[in-house]
Short mmCIF file of C-alpha atoms in Angstrom, two decimals:
data_model
loop_
_atom_site.label_atom_id
_atom_site.label_comp_id
_atom_site.label_asym_id
_atom_site.label_seq_id
_atom_site.Cartn_x
_atom_site.Cartn_y
_atom_site.Cartn_z
CA MET A 1 196.30 -73.66 90.55
CA ARG A 2 196.70 -73.20 94.35
CA GLY A 3 193.72 -73.70 96.95
CA VAL A 4 191.07 -73.43 94.07
CA THR A 5 187.55 -74.09 95.38
CA LYS A 6 184.45 -73.96 93.44
CA THR A 7 180.84 -74.60 94.72
CA PHE A 8 177.27 -74.88 93.03
CA GLY A 9 174.87 -74.21 95.73
CA ALA A 10 175.62 -77.08 98.38
CA VAL A 11 177.53 -79.12 95.87
CA VAL A 12 181.33 -78.64 96.42
CA ALA A 13 182.71 -79.54 92.72
CA ASN A 14 186.41 -78.49 93.71
CA ASN A 15 187.64 -78.19 97.13
CA LYS A 16 191.07 -76.67 97.59
CA VAL A 17 192.74 -78.23 94.50
CA ASP A 18 196.49 -77.48 93.81
CA LEU A 19 197.40 -78.56 90.42
CA ASP A 20 200.74 -78.04 88.37
CA ILE A 21 200.61 -77.79 84.52
CA ARG A 22 203.94 -77.64 82.98
CA ARG A 23 205.46 -76.70 79.37
CA GLY A 24 206.66 -79.62 77.16
CA GLU A 25 204.32 -82.06 78.93
CA ILE A 26 201.10 -83.90 78.25
CA LEU A 27 199.16 -83.97 81.81
CA SER A 28 196.05 -86.44 81.93
CA LEU A 29 193.52 -85.48 84.21
CA LEU A 30 191.57 -88.65 85.58
CA GLY A 31 188.49 -89.03 87.95
CA GLU A 32 184.94 -90.53 88.51
CA ASN A 33 181.90 -88.87 86.87
CA GLY A 34 181.20 -85.71 89.31
CA SER A 35 184.89 -85.56 90.42
CA GLY A 36 185.27 -81.84 89.09
CA LYS A 37 187.70 -82.48 86.16
CA THR A 38 185.74 -80.24 83.74
CA THR A 39 184.73 -77.58 86.14
CA LEU A 40 188.61 -77.40 87.43
CA MET A 41 189.41 -76.84 83.69
CA ASN A 42 186.52 -74.53 82.88
CA MET A 43 188.11 -72.14 85.51
CA LEU A 44 191.38 -72.14 83.82
CA SER A 45 189.80 -71.22 80.42
CA GLY A 46 187.46 -68.48 81.91
CA ILE A 47 183.94 -70.24 81.59
CA TYR A 48 183.76 -70.37 85.76
CA PHE A 49 185.34 -67.98 88.17
CA PRO A 50 186.52 -69.69 91.45
CA ASP A 51 185.15 -69.08 94.87
CA SER A 52 188.55 -69.02 96.41
CA GLY A 53 192.28 -69.84 95.62
CA GLU A 54 194.39 -68.24 93.09
CA ILE A 55 195.91 -69.30 89.69
CA LEU A 56 199.45 -68.32 88.58
CA VAL A 57 200.77 -68.39 85.04
CA ASN A 58 204.67 -68.27 84.45
CA GLY A 59 204.64 -67.84 88.48
CA LYS A 60 202.63 -64.52 88.57
CA PRO A 61 199.19 -64.47 89.74
CA VAL A 62 196.30 -63.78 87.14
CA THR A 63 192.69 -63.41 87.11
CA ILE A 64 190.65 -65.30 84.58
CA ARG A 65 187.15 -63.79 84.26
CA SER A 66 186.28 -64.75 80.84
CA PRO A 67 187.61 -67.06 77.77
CA LYS A 68 188.98 -63.84 76.45
CA ASP A 69 191.36 -63.25 79.57
CA ALA A 70 192.35 -66.99 79.11
CA PHE A 71 193.23 -66.54 75.59
CA ASP A 72 195.10 -63.44 76.40
CA LEU A 73 197.27 -65.59 78.88
CA GLY A 74 197.66 -68.34 76.36
CA ILE A 75 194.98 -70.68 77.61
CA GLY A 76 192.69 -72.39 75.17
CA MET A 77 190.09 -75.44 75.54
CA ILE A 78 188.73 -77.85 73.25
CA HIS A 79 185.46 -78.84 74.58
CA GLN A 80 183.81 -82.30 74.13
CA HIS A 81 180.98 -80.51 71.99
CA PHE A 82 182.33 -78.28 69.56
CA LYS A 83 181.68 -74.77 69.17
CA LEU A 84 181.43 -73.97 65.53
CA VAL A 85 179.12 -72.40 63.28
CA ASP A 86 178.39 -75.08 60.56
CA VAL A 87 177.57 -72.70 57.52
CA LEU A 88 181.03 -70.89 57.88
CA THR A 89 184.45 -72.17 56.60
CA ALA A 90 187.49 -73.53 58.75
CA THR A 91 189.14 -70.06 58.32
CA GLU A 92 185.99 -68.06 59.08
CA ASN A 93 185.18 -70.26 62.27
CA ILE A 94 188.86 -69.62 63.14
CA LEU A 95 188.87 -65.76 62.93
CA LEU A 96 185.17 -65.73 64.47
CA GLY A 97 185.38 -63.16 67.58
CA LEU A 98 188.92 -62.10 66.77
CA HIS A 99 189.41 -58.16 66.83
CA GLU A 100 192.14 -57.73 64.20
CA LYS A 101 193.28 -54.23 62.83
CA GLY A 102 192.43 -53.27 59.30
CA ALA A 103 190.23 -55.04 56.74
CA LEU A 104 189.28 -58.87 57.16
CA ASN A 105 192.21 -60.61 54.90
CA LEU A 106 190.70 -64.61 54.73
CA LYS A 107 193.48 -65.21 52.06
CA ALA A 108 196.29 -64.00 54.58
CA ALA A 109 194.56 -65.97 57.55
CA ALA A 110 194.04 -69.37 55.35
CA GLU A 111 197.86 -68.94 54.91
CA LYS A 112 198.66 -68.79 58.58
CA ILE A 113 196.25 -71.61 59.05
CA ARG A 114 198.31 -73.76 56.64
CA GLU A 115 201.51 -72.93 58.37
CA ILE A 116 200.15 -74.00 61.65
CA CYS A 117 199.04 -77.32 60.08
CA ASN A 118 202.40 -77.92 58.33
CA LYS A 119 204.28 -77.09 61.65
CA TYR A 120 202.15 -79.64 63.90
CA GLY A 121 201.00 -82.25 61.44
CA PHE A 122 197.36 -81.13 60.77
CA VAL A 123 195.32 -81.92 57.88
CA VAL A 124 192.53 -79.26 57.20
CA ASP A 125 191.30 -77.32 54.16
CA PRO A 126 190.81 -73.81 55.17
CA ASN A 127 187.93 -73.23 52.53
CA LYS A 128 186.07 -76.36 53.58
CA LYS A 129 182.45 -75.78 54.97
CA ILE A 130 182.10 -77.10 58.76
CA TYR A 131 178.78 -78.97 57.64
CA ASP A 132 180.87 -80.97 55.17
CA MET A 133 183.46 -82.15 57.83
CA SER A 134 183.85 -85.42 59.74
CA VAL A 135 184.19 -85.43 63.36
CA SER A 136 187.96 -85.46 63.32
CA GLU A 137 188.14 -82.46 60.97
CA LYS A 138 185.77 -80.53 63.19
CA GLN A 139 187.99 -81.23 66.03
CA THR A 140 191.09 -80.24 64.11
CA VAL A 141 189.58 -77.02 63.41
CA GLU A 142 188.96 -76.30 67.16
CA ILE A 143 192.63 -77.06 67.89
CA VAL A 144 193.97 -74.91 65.08
CA LYS A 145 191.58 -72.33 66.45
CA VAL A 146 193.05 -72.11 69.91
CA LEU A 147 196.76 -72.20 68.12
CA TYR A 148 195.95 -69.66 65.89
CA ARG A 149 194.96 -67.32 69.18
CA GLY A 150 198.18 -68.18 70.46
CA ALA A 151 197.84 -70.73 72.86
CA ASN A 152 200.51 -72.16 74.94
CA ILE A 153 198.50 -74.18 77.13
CA LEU A 154 195.69 -76.51 75.52
CA ILE A 155 192.98 -78.40 77.46
CA LEU A 156 191.25 -81.29 75.44
CA ASP A 157 188.03 -82.56 77.01
CA GLU A 158 187.52 -86.16 76.02
CA PRO A 159 189.19 -85.73 72.75
CA THR A 160 188.91 -89.44 71.52
CA ALA A 161 185.21 -89.91 72.47
CA VAL A 162 183.96 -90.26 68.72
CA LEU A 163 187.03 -90.83 66.84
CA THR A 164 188.25 -94.10 65.15
CA PRO A 165 191.46 -95.62 66.21
CA GLN A 166 193.17 -94.44 63.04
CA GLU A 167 191.93 -90.93 63.71
CA THR A 168 193.17 -91.06 67.59
CA ARG A 169 196.56 -92.13 66.31
CA LYS A 170 196.85 -89.02 63.99
CA LEU A 171 195.78 -86.79 66.96
CA PHE A 172 198.15 -88.25 69.12
CA ASP A 173 201.00 -87.58 66.69
CA VAL A 174 199.70 -83.67 66.50
CA MET A 175 199.83 -83.86 70.44
CA ARG A 176 203.25 -85.43 70.65
CA ASN A 177 204.33 -82.50 68.06
CA MET A 178 202.74 -79.89 69.90
CA LYS A 179 204.47 -81.23 73.17
CA ALA A 180 208.06 -81.18 71.55
CA ASP A 181 207.22 -77.58 70.42
CA GLY A 182 206.88 -76.54 74.16
CA LYS A 183 203.07 -76.48 74.79
CA ALA A 184 201.37 -77.71 77.72
CA ILE A 185 198.55 -79.94 77.05
CA VAL A 186 195.85 -81.11 79.54
CA ILE A 187 193.69 -84.22 78.36
CA ILE A 188 190.62 -85.14 80.21
CA THR A 189 189.54 -88.71 79.41
CA HIS A 190 188.13 -92.11 80.78
CA LYS A 191 190.17 -94.16 78.47
CA LEU A 192 193.00 -95.69 80.75
CA HIS A 193 194.97 -97.35 77.62
CA GLU A 194 194.92 -93.93 75.87
CA VAL A 195 196.40 -92.18 79.29
CA MET A 196 199.21 -94.85 79.32
CA GLU A 197 200.08 -94.35 75.97
CA ILE A 198 199.93 -90.39 75.65
CA SER A 199 200.67 -88.93 78.77
CA ASP A 200 203.93 -88.02 80.80
CA ARG A 201 201.97 -87.44 83.97
CA VAL A 202 198.53 -88.26 85.68
CA ALA A 203 196.96 -86.23 88.02
CA VAL A 204 193.79 -87.93 89.73
CA LEU A 205 190.68 -85.91 91.41
CA ARG A 206 188.21 -87.89 93.62
CA LYS A 207 184.83 -86.20 94.83
CA GLY A 208 186.33 -82.71 93.98
CA GLU A 209 189.46 -83.36 96.15
CA TYR A 210 192.80 -83.62 94.36
CA ILE A 211 194.35 -86.90 95.40
CA GLY A 212 197.93 -86.55 93.92
CA ASP A 213 199.69 -87.08 90.65
CA VAL A 214 202.01 -89.75 89.22
CA PRO A 215 204.34 -90.08 86.36
CA THR A 216 202.71 -92.35 83.90
CA SER A 217 205.87 -94.71 83.68
CA GLU A 218 205.62 -95.28 87.32
CA THR A 219 201.99 -96.64 87.41
CA ASN A 220 199.30 -98.98 85.53
CA PRO A 221 195.62 -98.73 84.77
CA GLN A 222 194.86 -100.80 87.98
CA LYS A 223 196.67 -98.31 90.31
CA LEU A 224 194.88 -95.47 88.69
CA THR A 225 191.43 -96.87 88.92
CA ASP A 226 192.17 -97.72 92.65
CA MET A 227 193.47 -93.93 93.16
CA MET A 228 190.21 -92.86 91.08
CA VAL A 229 187.70 -94.92 93.17
CA GLY A 230 189.29 -95.24 96.46
CA ARG A 231 189.24 -98.81 96.36
CA ALA A 232 190.15 -101.70 94.64
CA VAL A 233 188.42 -102.34 91.28
CA SER A 234 188.44 -105.10 88.95
CA LEU A 235 189.06 -104.14 85.41
CA ASN A 236 188.29 -107.50 83.51
CA ILE A 237 185.10 -107.51 81.20
CA ASP A 238 183.93 -111.40 81.54
CA ARG A 239 182.87 -112.65 78.24
CA PRO A 240 181.43 -116.19 78.80
CA GLU A 241 180.63 -118.20 75.42
CA PRO A 242 177.28 -117.96 74.15
CA ALA A 243 175.17 -120.83 75.22
CA ASN A 244 171.88 -121.97 73.39
CA ARG A 245 172.04 -118.99 70.84
CA ILE A 246 168.30 -118.68 69.41
CA LYS A 247 167.31 -116.34 66.94
CA ARG A 248 165.27 -113.33 67.91
CA LEU A 249 164.98 -110.92 65.53
CA GLU A 250 165.52 -111.24 61.63
CA ILE A 251 166.15 -107.85 60.00
CA HIS A 252 165.94 -107.82 56.26
CA ASN A 253 166.42 -105.04 53.48
CA LEU A 254 165.77 -102.20 56.27
CA SER A 255 165.92 -98.81 54.83
CA VAL A 256 165.12 -95.60 57.04
CA ARG A 257 165.16 -91.92 55.61
CA ASN A 258 166.20 -89.31 58.44
CA ILE A 259 164.59 -85.70 58.65
CA TYR A 260 166.40 -84.28 55.83
CA GLY A 261 164.89 -87.25 53.35
CA LEU A 262 168.26 -88.81 52.98
CA LYS A 263 168.69 -92.67 53.55
CA ALA A 264 170.24 -93.13 56.91
CA LEU A 265 169.89 -97.00 56.57
CA ASP A 266 170.08 -98.65 53.28
CA SER A 267 169.00 -102.20 52.73
CA VAL A 268 170.53 -103.33 55.96
CA SER A 269 170.12 -107.09 56.88
CA PHE A 270 171.07 -109.19 59.77
CA ASP A 271 169.86 -111.30 62.60
CA VAL A 272 170.07 -110.91 66.24
CA TYR A 273 170.36 -113.96 68.59
CA GLY A 274 169.37 -114.62 72.24
CA GLY A 275 172.05 -115.45 74.60
CA GLU A 276 174.78 -113.19 72.58
CA ILE A 277 175.67 -109.42 72.75
CA LEU A 278 175.82 -108.10 69.37
CA GLY A 279 177.79 -104.89 69.00
CA ILE A 280 177.23 -102.01 66.41
CA ALA A 281 180.00 -100.05 65.39
CA GLY A 282 180.29 -97.18 63.40
CA ILE A 283 181.62 -93.50 63.13
CA SER A 284 179.01 -91.29 64.81
CA GLY A 285 176.04 -90.51 62.57
CA CYS A 286 176.26 -93.70 60.23
CA GLY A 287 172.62 -94.84 61.07
CA GLN A 288 172.94 -96.56 64.82
CA LYS A 289 170.43 -94.46 66.17
CA GLU A 290 167.83 -94.88 63.32
CA LEU A 291 168.40 -98.67 63.37
CA LEU A 292 167.62 -99.05 66.95
CA GLU A 293 164.78 -96.61 66.94
CA ALA A 294 163.37 -98.54 63.64
CA ILE A 295 163.39 -101.79 65.70
CA ALA A 296 161.58 -100.10 68.80
CA GLY A 297 158.92 -98.77 66.30
CA LEU A 298 160.01 -94.95 66.79
CA GLN A 299 161.16 -94.57 62.82
CA ILE A 300 159.22 -95.01 59.70
CA THR A 301 160.69 -97.62 57.46
CA GLU A 302 160.76 -97.55 53.53
CA ASN A 303 158.77 -99.91 51.61
CA GLY A 304 160.24 -103.70 51.51
CA SER A 305 161.58 -103.28 54.93
CA SER A 306 161.33 -106.14 57.44
CA ILE A 307 161.66 -106.63 61.03
CA ARG A 308 160.62 -110.20 62.27
CA PHE A 309 160.45 -111.18 66.10
CA TYR A 310 161.05 -114.86 67.07
CA PRO A 311 159.15 -115.14 70.30
CA GLY A 312 160.61 -118.92 70.29
CA GLU A 313 158.92 -121.95 71.78
CA THR A 314 156.01 -122.84 69.30
CA SER A 315 154.87 -119.15 68.82
CA GLU A 316 155.06 -118.00 65.29
CA SER A 317 157.17 -114.96 64.42
CA LYS A 318 155.71 -111.56 64.37
CA GLU A 319 156.29 -108.37 61.66
CA LEU A 320 157.10 -105.29 63.48
CA VAL A 321 157.39 -103.15 60.54
CA GLY A 322 154.46 -100.58 60.82
CA LEU A 323 153.68 -101.35 64.40
CA SER A 324 154.07 -98.51 67.05
CA PRO A 325 155.90 -98.94 70.43
CA LEU A 326 152.56 -99.64 72.20
CA GLU A 327 151.39 -102.16 69.55
CA ILE A 328 154.53 -103.80 69.87
CA LYS A 329 154.09 -104.39 73.62
CA LYS A 330 150.66 -105.51 73.17
CA ALA A 331 151.71 -108.09 70.68
CA GLY A 332 153.53 -109.35 73.56
CA VAL A 333 157.15 -108.76 72.06
CA GLY A 334 159.70 -108.27 75.10
CA LEU A 335 161.40 -105.35 73.90
CA SER A 336 163.72 -103.28 76.13
CA PHE A 337 165.42 -99.99 74.79
CA VAL A 338 168.00 -97.71 76.51
CA PRO A 339 168.22 -94.54 73.97
CA GLU A 340 171.17 -92.46 73.53
CA ASP A 341 168.95 -89.47 74.79
CA ARG A 342 168.66 -90.37 78.44
CA LEU A 343 166.36 -87.55 80.00
CA GLY A 344 164.72 -86.35 76.57
CA MET A 345 163.48 -89.97 75.39
CA GLY A 346 164.30 -92.39 78.51
CA LEU A 347 163.09 -90.78 81.48
CA VAL A 348 161.23 -87.67 82.54
CA GLY A 349 163.71 -85.47 84.27
CA SER A 350 161.15 -83.54 86.28
CA MET A 351 159.58 -86.74 87.72
CA ASP A 352 161.21 -89.03 90.74
CA MET A 353 162.32 -92.68 90.06
CA THR A 354 159.13 -94.31 91.47
CA ASN A 355 157.15 -92.12 88.71
CA ASN A 356 159.85 -93.28 85.94
CA MET A 357 159.32 -96.96 86.95
CA MET A 358 155.60 -96.51 86.50
CA LEU A 359 156.14 -95.10 82.97
CA ARG A 360 156.79 -98.83 81.89
CA SER A 361 153.93 -100.28 84.28
CA TYR A 362 151.14 -97.83 84.56
CA ARG A 363 148.69 -99.83 82.01
CA THR A 364 148.74 -103.18 83.71
CA GLY A 365 146.41 -104.13 86.41
CA HIS A 366 142.45 -103.75 86.33
CA SER A 367 141.73 -101.33 89.10
CA ALA A 368 141.13 -97.72 88.06
CA PHE A 369 143.93 -96.63 90.43
CA THR A 370 147.46 -97.09 89.54
CA ASP A 371 149.85 -99.34 91.35
CA ARG A 372 152.59 -97.29 93.30
CA LYS A 373 153.96 -99.96 95.50
CA ASN A 374 155.53 -102.29 93.15
CA PRO A 375 157.30 -99.43 90.90
CA LYS A 376 158.48 -98.12 94.46
CA LYS A 377 159.87 -101.32 95.32
CA LEU A 378 161.73 -101.62 91.94
CA ALA A 379 163.14 -98.09 92.40
CA GLU A 380 164.29 -98.97 95.81
CA GLN A 381 166.02 -102.41 94.28
CA ILE A 382 167.78 -100.43 91.70
CA VAL A 383 169.10 -97.82 94.16
CA GLU A 384 170.70 -100.61 96.24
CA GLN A 385 171.94 -102.88 93.66
CA LEU A 386 173.24 -100.69 91.18
CA GLU A 387 174.69 -98.14 93.87
CA VAL A 388 172.56 -95.18 92.76
CA VAL A 389 173.57 -91.89 94.54
CA THR A 390 170.56 -90.07 95.29
CA PRO A 391 168.88 -88.41 98.38
CA GLY A 392 165.79 -90.69 97.80
CA VAL A 393 163.65 -92.40 95.42
CA SER A 394 161.40 -89.23 95.59
CA THR A 395 164.45 -86.80 94.07
CA PRO A 396 163.66 -85.87 90.49
CA VAL A 397 165.97 -87.76 88.33
CA ARG A 398 167.26 -84.63 86.52
CA ARG A 399 169.00 -83.73 89.69
CA LEU A 400 171.02 -86.84 89.60
CA SER A 401 174.83 -87.08 87.62
CA GLY A 402 174.54 -88.63 84.48
CA GLY A 403 175.99 -91.94 85.83
CA ASN A 404 173.28 -92.36 88.19
CA VAL A 405 170.55 -91.39 85.40
CA GLN A 406 172.02 -94.30 83.24
CA LYS A 407 172.00 -96.64 86.13
CA VAL A 408 168.41 -95.95 86.64
CA LEU A 409 167.67 -96.26 83.02
CA VAL A 410 169.14 -99.50 82.43
CA GLY A 411 167.71 -100.94 85.66
CA ARG A 412 164.22 -99.90 84.48
CA GLU A 413 164.62 -101.73 81.22
CA ILE A 414 166.17 -104.76 82.73
CA ALA A 415 163.53 -105.18 85.29
CA ALA A 416 161.02 -105.66 82.28
CA SER A 417 162.67 -108.95 81.85
CA PRO A 418 163.08 -108.56 77.88
CA LYS A 419 163.68 -111.04 75.20
CA VAL A 420 165.59 -108.30 73.25
CA LEU A 421 167.39 -105.43 75.20
CA MET A 422 168.95 -102.69 72.95
CA THR A 423 171.40 -99.99 74.53
CA ALA A 424 172.89 -97.03 72.67
CA TYR A 425 175.75 -95.64 74.19
CA ALA A 426 175.17 -97.20 77.62
CA VAL A 427 178.34 -96.08 79.13
CA ARG A 428 179.05 -92.59 77.29
CA GLY A 429 180.53 -90.30 79.56
CA LEU A 430 180.53 -92.71 82.57
CA ASP A 431 183.50 -93.25 84.68
CA ILE A 432 185.28 -96.76 84.80
CA ASN A 433 183.44 -97.98 87.94
CA THR A 434 179.96 -97.34 86.62
CA SER A 435 180.82 -98.52 83.08
CA TYR A 436 181.87 -101.83 84.58
CA THR A 437 178.89 -102.16 86.64
CA ILE A 438 176.66 -101.90 83.31
CA TYR A 439 178.90 -104.25 81.24
CA ASN A 440 178.52 -106.79 83.77
CA LEU A 441 174.57 -106.18 83.90
CA LEU A 442 174.46 -106.84 80.01
CA THR A 443 176.75 -110.21 80.45
CA GLU A 444 174.34 -111.43 83.26
CA GLN A 445 171.50 -110.63 80.62
CA LYS A 446 173.21 -112.48 77.93
CA MET A 447 173.59 -115.37 80.29
CA GLN A 448 169.71 -115.47 80.74
CA GLY A 449 169.29 -115.88 77.13
CA VAL A 450 168.28 -112.29 76.27
CA ALA A 451 169.26 -110.88 72.88
CA VAL A 452 171.65 -107.96 73.84
CA VAL A 453 172.35 -105.15 71.00
CA TYR A 454 175.24 -102.83 72.15
CA VAL A 455 175.66 -99.67 70.27
CA GLY A 456 179.20 -98.43 71.46
CA GLU A 457 181.99 -96.16 70.51
CA ASP A 458 184.95 -97.46 72.45
CA LEU A 459 186.51 -100.26 70.11
CA ASP A 460 188.47 -101.68 72.79
CA VAL A 461 185.14 -102.33 74.94
CA LEU A 462 183.14 -103.59 71.78
CA LEU A 463 185.93 -106.22 71.36
CA GLU A 464 186.08 -107.14 74.98
CA LEU A 465 182.45 -107.39 75.59
CA CYS A 466 180.66 -108.46 72.27
CA ASP A 467 180.42 -111.85 70.60
CA ARG A 468 179.88 -110.47 67.12
CA ILE A 469 180.26 -107.30 65.70
CA LEU A 470 178.18 -105.28 62.91
CA VAL A 471 179.96 -102.34 61.28
CA LEU A 472 177.88 -99.59 59.65
CA CYS A 473 179.23 -97.24 57.09
CA SER A 474 177.34 -94.63 55.46
CA GLY A 475 174.18 -96.43 56.51
CA LYS A 476 175.11 -99.88 55.08
CA VAL A 477 176.35 -102.91 56.54
CA ASN A 478 180.16 -103.07 55.73
CA GLY A 479 180.73 -106.40 57.65
CA ILE A 480 180.04 -108.68 60.61
CA VAL A 481 182.85 -110.03 62.36
CA ASP A 482 184.01 -112.17 65.34
CA ALA A 483 184.63 -109.93 68.24
CA ARG A 484 186.89 -112.73 69.63
CA THR A 485 189.15 -112.81 66.67
CA THR A 486 189.23 -109.48 64.81
CA THR A 487 191.38 -106.34 65.53
CA LYS A 488 190.64 -102.70 66.27
CA GLU A 489 192.46 -101.90 62.92
CA GLU A 490 190.20 -104.28 60.96
CA VAL A 491 187.04 -102.45 62.57
CA GLY A 492 188.41 -99.12 62.09
CA LEU A 493 188.75 -99.98 58.57
CA LEU A 494 185.33 -100.94 57.96
CA MET A 495 184.02 -98.18 59.59
CA THR A 496 185.66 -95.35 57.26
CA ASN A 497 185.97 -97.57 54.05
CA LEU A 498 182.65 -98.75 52.55
CA ARG A 499 183.30 -102.07 50.57
CA LYS A 500 182.73 -101.62 46.94
CA GLU A 501 179.90 -103.69 45.66
CA GLU A 502 179.96 -105.54 42.24
CA VAL A 503 178.48 -103.98 39.54
CA HIS A 504 176.18 -105.86 37.34
CA GLU A 505 175.87 -104.71 33.54
#
């Protein structure tokens, strides 16, 4: 890529970027949120068209106007959110959109898929329906799909975001096999330890500009972070010992059904303590979302479920099952919730920061008019303390980047001075710098005696940030481990292998 520029209105996503991608090499593309990594790769894969600059493949200038043009040139991209049809099999998804001569031969296609799998070490059943597959299997289908179309350059966007350590290791083995076969692989990721493990070279973007590239063997996570951010950043998660642990929540026999009537949570029991961070680990869709929403009063629970809140001091405990979020608030329960869906459930995208702060406070006071002064002051405080990049507190929050939206949401929920703070994927898709800001905020809350419940997908962070980790598997508690003494492998096994319960005759 030579001098590639792409703008969206007044925003310059990529500015005169030069980038080389080489055969038989794994290149990591690094940068903060909004640095233009995905935009740059979307131009290579035919989703966007550059405003200026040129792309050369094997030394010849090419024009890529669509994903089909990219495939014809041997370029394929595996997106973070899979583009698969659930009701079709792996083979049908791989063939979808291909114009092959003659009658469609699924048997021959399945055989070709098996050959690709054997060559690179994939494990996939060509006749299995997508809706029966794990996240890792779906990702495998996406990779096989681009290989089937003859891709020699593969772009993987955040490929390990929702994989267990064991699945990540398998993926890396496959990537090494593809590299040995002469493929060029680009991996976009925020996980620096993975960059060091899998890549041969690292290219860094900052605010749409190309900063440079370095051989992986000649760098380290600290140097890469400094290149990404433009200044020195501390990469240590401070984890003080829990002090004055006090029980805040007692969850007993909690069962919840999902929208399909299937059990999302099955007889879940555990305690949550103030002064500690409790991590919740599990493969995506194992009941993490339903667990937090049930505690927040957003899910209907099954008979026999109990969620007791202990205010401490001399007050009596309160049963939260059956109460709506408003009733929980009126009962004096200090509960803050940062949901997974930032702009759907957490904030109103069309409203500005001040109004989003008011969503928590407009019922307070005795005047017929709502108080706008304090929410505006709070919005300005959050902008200053959390370094939110925004033209002003009156800008609609949907115009902010994902990282800044998350800062606004976390800042608002912490400002409510909760006794229990629950966060779902608080740093998903956030860059290193913003992520560490959030980790430090959660640790500060813990030291102030708040009970922090942290649902996360990065096991390295769970092991460094949390005091205890509860592992969910198929909607059941599969173990609670000490985060200081456990290993990634132990947690990974608990995430995937449900312990056999004793059978009583």
